[in-house]
mmCIF file of C-alpha atoms in Angstrom:
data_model
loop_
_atom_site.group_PDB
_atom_site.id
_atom_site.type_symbol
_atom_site.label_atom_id
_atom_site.label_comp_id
_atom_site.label_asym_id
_atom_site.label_seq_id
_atom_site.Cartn_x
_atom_site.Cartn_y
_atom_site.Cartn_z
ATOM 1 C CA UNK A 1 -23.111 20.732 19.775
ATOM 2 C CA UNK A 2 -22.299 18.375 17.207
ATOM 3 C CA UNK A 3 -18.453 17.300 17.980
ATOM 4 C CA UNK A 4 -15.540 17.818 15.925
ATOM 5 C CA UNK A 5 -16.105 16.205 12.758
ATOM 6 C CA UNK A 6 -13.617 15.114 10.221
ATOM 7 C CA UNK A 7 -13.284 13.766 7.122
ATOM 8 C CA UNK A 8 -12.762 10.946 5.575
ATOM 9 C CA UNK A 9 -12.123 8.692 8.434
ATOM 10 C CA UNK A 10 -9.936 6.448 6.391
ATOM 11 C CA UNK A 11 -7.485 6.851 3.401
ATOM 12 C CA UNK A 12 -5.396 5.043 1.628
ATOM 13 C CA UNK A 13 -3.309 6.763 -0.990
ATOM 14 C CA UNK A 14 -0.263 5.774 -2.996
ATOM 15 C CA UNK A 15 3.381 7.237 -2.345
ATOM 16 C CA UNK A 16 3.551 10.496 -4.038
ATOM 17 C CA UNK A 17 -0.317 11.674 -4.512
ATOM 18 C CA UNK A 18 -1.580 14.597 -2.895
ATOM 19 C CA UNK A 19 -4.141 14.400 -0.068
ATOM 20 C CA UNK A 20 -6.418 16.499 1.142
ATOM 21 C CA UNK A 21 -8.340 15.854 5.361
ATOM 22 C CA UNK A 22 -11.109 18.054 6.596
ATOM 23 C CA UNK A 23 -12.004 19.305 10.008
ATOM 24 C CA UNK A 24 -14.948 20.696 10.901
ATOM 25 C CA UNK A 25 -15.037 22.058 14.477
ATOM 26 C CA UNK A 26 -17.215 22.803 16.974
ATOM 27 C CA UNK A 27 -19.129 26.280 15.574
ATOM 28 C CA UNK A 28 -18.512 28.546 18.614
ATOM 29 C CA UNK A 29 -14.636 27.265 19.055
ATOM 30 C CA UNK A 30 -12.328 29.757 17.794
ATOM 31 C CA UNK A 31 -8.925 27.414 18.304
ATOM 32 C CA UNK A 32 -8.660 24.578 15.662
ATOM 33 C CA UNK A 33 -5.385 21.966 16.187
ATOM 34 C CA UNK A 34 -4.108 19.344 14.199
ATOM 35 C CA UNK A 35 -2.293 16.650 15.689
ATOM 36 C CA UNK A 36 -0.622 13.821 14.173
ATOM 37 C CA UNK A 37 -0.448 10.413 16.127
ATOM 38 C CA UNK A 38 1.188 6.977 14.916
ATOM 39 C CA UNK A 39 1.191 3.744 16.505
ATOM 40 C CA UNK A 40 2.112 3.775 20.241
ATOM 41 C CA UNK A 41 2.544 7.466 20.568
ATOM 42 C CA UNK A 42 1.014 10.340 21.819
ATOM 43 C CA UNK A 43 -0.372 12.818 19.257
ATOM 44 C CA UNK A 44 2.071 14.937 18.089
ATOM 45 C CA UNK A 45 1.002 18.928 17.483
ATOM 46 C CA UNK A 46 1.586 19.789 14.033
ATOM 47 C CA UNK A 47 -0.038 23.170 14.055
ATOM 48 C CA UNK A 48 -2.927 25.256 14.802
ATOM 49 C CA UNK A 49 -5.221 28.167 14.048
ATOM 50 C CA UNK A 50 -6.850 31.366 16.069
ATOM 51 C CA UNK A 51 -9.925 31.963 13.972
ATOM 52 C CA UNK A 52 -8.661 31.947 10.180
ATOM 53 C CA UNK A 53 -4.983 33.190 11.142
ATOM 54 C CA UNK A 54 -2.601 30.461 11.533
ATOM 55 C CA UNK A 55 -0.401 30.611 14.559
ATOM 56 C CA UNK A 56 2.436 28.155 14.586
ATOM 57 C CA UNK A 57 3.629 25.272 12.889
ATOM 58 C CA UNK A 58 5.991 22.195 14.495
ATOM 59 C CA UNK A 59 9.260 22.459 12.742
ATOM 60 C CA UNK A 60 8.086 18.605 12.205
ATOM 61 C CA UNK A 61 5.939 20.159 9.664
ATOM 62 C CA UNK A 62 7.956 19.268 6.494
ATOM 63 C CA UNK A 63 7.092 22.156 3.644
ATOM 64 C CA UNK A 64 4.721 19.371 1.884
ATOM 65 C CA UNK A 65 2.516 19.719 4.427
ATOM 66 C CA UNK A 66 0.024 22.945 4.428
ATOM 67 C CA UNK A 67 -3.155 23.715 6.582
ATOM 68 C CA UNK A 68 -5.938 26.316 6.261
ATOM 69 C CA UNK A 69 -8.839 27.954 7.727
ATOM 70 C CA UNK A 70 -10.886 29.760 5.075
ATOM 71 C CA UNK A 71 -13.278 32.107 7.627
ATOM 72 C CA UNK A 72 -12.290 31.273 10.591
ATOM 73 C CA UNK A 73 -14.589 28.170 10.174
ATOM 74 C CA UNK A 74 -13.930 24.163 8.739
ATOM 75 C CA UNK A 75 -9.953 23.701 8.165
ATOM 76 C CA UNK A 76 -7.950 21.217 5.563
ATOM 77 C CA UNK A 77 -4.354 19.867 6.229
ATOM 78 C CA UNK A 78 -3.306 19.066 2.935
ATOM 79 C CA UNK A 79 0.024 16.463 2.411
ATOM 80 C CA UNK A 80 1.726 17.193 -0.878
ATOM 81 C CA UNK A 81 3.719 14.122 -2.861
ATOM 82 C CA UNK A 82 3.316 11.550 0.136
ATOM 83 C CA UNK A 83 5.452 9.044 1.655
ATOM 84 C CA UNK A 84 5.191 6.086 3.709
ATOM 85 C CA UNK A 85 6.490 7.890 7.004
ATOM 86 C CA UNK A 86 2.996 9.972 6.273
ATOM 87 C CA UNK A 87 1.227 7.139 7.653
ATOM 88 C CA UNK A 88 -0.510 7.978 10.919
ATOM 89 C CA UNK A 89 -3.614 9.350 12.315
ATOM 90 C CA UNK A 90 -4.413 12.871 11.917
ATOM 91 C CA UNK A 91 -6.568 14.578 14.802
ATOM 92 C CA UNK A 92 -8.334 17.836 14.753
ATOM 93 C CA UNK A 93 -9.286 19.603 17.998
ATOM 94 C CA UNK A 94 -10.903 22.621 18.876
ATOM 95 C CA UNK A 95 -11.481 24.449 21.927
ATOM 96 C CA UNK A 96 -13.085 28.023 23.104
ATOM 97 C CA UNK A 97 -10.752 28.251 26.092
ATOM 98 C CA UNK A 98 -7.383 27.606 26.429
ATOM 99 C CA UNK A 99 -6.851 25.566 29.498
ATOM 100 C CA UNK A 100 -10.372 24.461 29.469
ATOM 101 C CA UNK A 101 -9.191 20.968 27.139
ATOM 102 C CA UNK A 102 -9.722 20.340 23.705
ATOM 103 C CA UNK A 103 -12.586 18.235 21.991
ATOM 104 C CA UNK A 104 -11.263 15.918 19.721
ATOM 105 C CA UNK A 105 -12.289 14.164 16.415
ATOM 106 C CA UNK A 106 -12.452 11.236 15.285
ATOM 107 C CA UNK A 107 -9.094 10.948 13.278
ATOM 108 C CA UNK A 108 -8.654 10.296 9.504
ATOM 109 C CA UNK A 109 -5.963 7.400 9.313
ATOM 110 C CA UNK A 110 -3.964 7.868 6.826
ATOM 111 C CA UNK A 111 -1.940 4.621 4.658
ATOM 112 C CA UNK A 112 0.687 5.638 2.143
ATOM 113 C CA UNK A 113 1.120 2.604 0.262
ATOM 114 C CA UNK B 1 10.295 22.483 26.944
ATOM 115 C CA UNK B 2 7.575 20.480 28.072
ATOM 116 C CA UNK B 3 7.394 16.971 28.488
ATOM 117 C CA UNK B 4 4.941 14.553 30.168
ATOM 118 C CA UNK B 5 6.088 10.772 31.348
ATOM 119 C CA UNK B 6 3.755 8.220 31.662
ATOM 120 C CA UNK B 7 3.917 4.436 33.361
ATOM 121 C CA UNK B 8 5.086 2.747 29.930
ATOM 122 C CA UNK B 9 2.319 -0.430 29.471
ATOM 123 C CA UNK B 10 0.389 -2.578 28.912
ATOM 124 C CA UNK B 11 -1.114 -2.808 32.065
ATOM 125 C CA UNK B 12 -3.696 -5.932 32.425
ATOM 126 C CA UNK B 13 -6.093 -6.304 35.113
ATOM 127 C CA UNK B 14 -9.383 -8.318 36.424
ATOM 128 C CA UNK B 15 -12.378 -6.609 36.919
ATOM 129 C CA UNK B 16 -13.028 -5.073 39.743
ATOM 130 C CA UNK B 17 -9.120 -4.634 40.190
ATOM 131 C CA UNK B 18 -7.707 -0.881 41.596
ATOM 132 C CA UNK B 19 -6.220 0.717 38.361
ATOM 133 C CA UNK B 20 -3.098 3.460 38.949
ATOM 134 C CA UNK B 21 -1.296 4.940 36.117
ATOM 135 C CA UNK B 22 1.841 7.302 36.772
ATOM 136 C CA UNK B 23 2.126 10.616 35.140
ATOM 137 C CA UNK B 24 4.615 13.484 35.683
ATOM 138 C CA UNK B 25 5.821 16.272 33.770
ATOM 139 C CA UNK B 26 8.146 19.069 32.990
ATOM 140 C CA UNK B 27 6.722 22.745 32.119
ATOM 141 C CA UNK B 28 7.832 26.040 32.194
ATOM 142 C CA UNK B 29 4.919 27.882 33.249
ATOM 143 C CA UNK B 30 1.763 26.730 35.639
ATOM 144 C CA UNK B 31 -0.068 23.950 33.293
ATOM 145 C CA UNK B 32 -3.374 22.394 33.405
ATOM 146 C CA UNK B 33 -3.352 18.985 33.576
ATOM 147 C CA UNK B 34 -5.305 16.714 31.718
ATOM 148 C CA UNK B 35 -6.252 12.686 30.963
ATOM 149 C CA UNK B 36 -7.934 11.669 27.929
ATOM 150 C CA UNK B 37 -8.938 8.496 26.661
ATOM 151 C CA UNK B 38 -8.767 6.533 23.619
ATOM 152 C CA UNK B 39 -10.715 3.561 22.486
ATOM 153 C CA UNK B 40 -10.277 1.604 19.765
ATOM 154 C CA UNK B 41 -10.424 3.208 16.687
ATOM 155 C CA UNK B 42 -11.484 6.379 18.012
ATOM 156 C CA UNK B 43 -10.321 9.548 18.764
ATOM 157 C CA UNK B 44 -9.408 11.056 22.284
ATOM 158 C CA UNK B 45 -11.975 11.877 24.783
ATOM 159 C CA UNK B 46 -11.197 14.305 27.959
ATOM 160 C CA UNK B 47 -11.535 12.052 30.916
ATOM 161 C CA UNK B 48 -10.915 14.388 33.542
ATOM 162 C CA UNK B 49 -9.066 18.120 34.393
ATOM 163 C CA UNK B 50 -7.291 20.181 37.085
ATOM 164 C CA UNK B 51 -6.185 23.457 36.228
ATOM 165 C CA UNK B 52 -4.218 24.323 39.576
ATOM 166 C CA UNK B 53 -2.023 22.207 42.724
ATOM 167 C CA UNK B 54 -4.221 20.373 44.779
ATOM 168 C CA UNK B 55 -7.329 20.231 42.530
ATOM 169 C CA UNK B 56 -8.946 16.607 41.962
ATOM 170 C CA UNK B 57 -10.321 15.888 38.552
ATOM 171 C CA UNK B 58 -12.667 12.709 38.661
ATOM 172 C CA UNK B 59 -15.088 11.237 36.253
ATOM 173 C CA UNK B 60 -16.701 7.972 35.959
ATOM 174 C CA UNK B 61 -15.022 6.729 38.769
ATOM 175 C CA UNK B 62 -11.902 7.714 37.577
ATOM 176 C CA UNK B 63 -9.153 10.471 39.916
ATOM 177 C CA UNK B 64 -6.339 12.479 39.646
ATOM 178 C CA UNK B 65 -4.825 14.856 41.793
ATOM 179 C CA UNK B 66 -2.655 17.642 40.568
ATOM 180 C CA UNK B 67 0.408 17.479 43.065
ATOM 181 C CA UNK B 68 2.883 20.480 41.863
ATOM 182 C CA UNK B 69 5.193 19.333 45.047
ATOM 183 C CA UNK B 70 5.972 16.449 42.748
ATOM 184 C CA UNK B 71 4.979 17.711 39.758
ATOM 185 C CA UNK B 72 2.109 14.407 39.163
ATOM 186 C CA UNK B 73 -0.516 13.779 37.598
ATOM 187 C CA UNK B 74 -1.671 10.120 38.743
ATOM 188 C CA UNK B 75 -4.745 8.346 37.183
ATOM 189 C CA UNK B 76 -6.593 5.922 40.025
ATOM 190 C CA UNK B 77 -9.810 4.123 39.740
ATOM 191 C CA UNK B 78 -10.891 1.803 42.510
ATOM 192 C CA UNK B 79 -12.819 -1.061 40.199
ATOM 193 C CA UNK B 80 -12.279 -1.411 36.889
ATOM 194 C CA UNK B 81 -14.535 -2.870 34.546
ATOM 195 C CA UNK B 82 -13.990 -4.540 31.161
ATOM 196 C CA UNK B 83 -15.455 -1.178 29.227
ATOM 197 C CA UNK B 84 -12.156 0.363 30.529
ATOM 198 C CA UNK B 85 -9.695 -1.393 28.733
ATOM 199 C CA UNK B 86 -8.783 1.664 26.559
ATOM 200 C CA UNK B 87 -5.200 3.581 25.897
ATOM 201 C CA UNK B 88 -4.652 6.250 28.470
ATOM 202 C CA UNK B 89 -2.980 9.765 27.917
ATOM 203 C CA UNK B 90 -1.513 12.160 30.272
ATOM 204 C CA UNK B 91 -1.452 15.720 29.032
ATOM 205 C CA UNK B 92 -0.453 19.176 29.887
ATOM 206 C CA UNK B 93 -1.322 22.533 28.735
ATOM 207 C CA UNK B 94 1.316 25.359 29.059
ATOM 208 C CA UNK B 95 0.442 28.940 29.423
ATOM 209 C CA UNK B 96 3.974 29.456 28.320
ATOM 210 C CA UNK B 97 3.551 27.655 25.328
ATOM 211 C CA UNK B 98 0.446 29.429 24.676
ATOM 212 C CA UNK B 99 -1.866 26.205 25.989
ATOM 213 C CA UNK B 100 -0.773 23.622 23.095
ATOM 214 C CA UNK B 101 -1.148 20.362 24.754
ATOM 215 C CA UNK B 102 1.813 18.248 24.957
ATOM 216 C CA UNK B 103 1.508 14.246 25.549
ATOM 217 C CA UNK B 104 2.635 11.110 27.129
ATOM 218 C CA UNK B 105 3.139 7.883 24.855
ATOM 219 C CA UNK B 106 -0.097 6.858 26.196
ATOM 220 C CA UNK B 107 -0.791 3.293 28.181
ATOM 221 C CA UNK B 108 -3.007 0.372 27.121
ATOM 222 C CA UNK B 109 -4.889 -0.998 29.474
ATOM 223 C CA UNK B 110 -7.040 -4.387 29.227
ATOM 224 C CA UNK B 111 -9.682 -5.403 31.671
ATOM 225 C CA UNK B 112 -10.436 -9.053 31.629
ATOM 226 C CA UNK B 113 -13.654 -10.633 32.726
#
């Protein structure tokens, strides 16, 4: 069990460029999350995945923002033509059960300059 | 919807000082309740769990006691040491909202020598 991995764990990108995060979760978790978190919140959901099918997204999901799971495996949250208000953290989290609590990564912090 | 309140902070202590942090929350169906942790720079850890009313999650000294009566979720650790200065989140998964966790804002807490 290597942990929820994602990548990079910075960025910095200018206003308008596209951006591309990683997530690789835990191998035998079959529920992937993203979560987006900015300073002196609680992570927000954003959406999240049951194996490769993609369940629900937050209406705060604007249509620049799109997420995959190719296989059911590692999934990308790509953020089309960025803007400052992008800036935050982005977590991944998987989980086998439900209710038994997620595992976290590490974050990628995202800075839309 | 759900929704999960949280003693707004910072919160300072000594070491060795007894460390409460209020939660409560608002759900539709039977949650689980959750605190994770986040240190600096980091992503969230799972400190601790209950999944029904009257179960106690602890870990590394740390408590909570799911109290449906009064629908709470309080954090308690009797001595606090400087390695828990951290920011604090209460969480909730909803069966009715197909076990997405839901947040607090989180509270910083600082442990001084």
């Amino acid at each position: 069990d290597t942990g929820v991995s994602q990548n990079p764990r910075h960025k910095i990108t200018k206003r308008g460029q596209n951006v591309t995060f990683r997530c690789d979760p835990i191998s035998e978790h079959n529920r992937l999350y993203w979560y987006r978190q900015t300073l002196g919140q609680g992570p927000e959901f954003l959406t999240y995945f049951q194996n490769e099918a993609q369940l629900e997204k937050s209406r705060l999901l604007s249509d620049r923002f799109s997420a995959e799971r190719p296989k059911g495996s590692f999934s990308t949250l790509e953020i089309q033509r960025t803007e400052q208000g992008d800036s935050a953290m982005y977590l991944c989290a998987s989980t086998k059960q439900e209710n038994y609590g997620y595992t976290f990564g590490s974050g990628t912090r995202l800075t839309v300059v | 919807g759900d929704s999960v309140t949280q003693m707004e902070g910072p919160v300072t202590l000594s070491e060795e000082a007894f460390l409460t942090i209020n939660c409560t929350y608002t759900a539709t169906g039977y949650p689980s309740l959750f605190w994770y942790v986040q240190y600096p720079g980091e992503g969230l850890q799972l400190l601790l769990k209950a999944t029904k009313a009257d179960d106690k999650g602890s870990n590394k000294g740390f408590e909570a006691t799911y109290r449906k009566e009064t629908t709470s979720f309080h954090l308690e650790k009797g001595s606090v040491q400087v390695s828990d200065s951290a920011v604090y989140f209460c969480a909730l998964s909803d069966p009715n909202n197909d076990y997405k966790l839901s947040f607090g804002a989180g509270t910083t807490v600082t442990v001084r020598a």
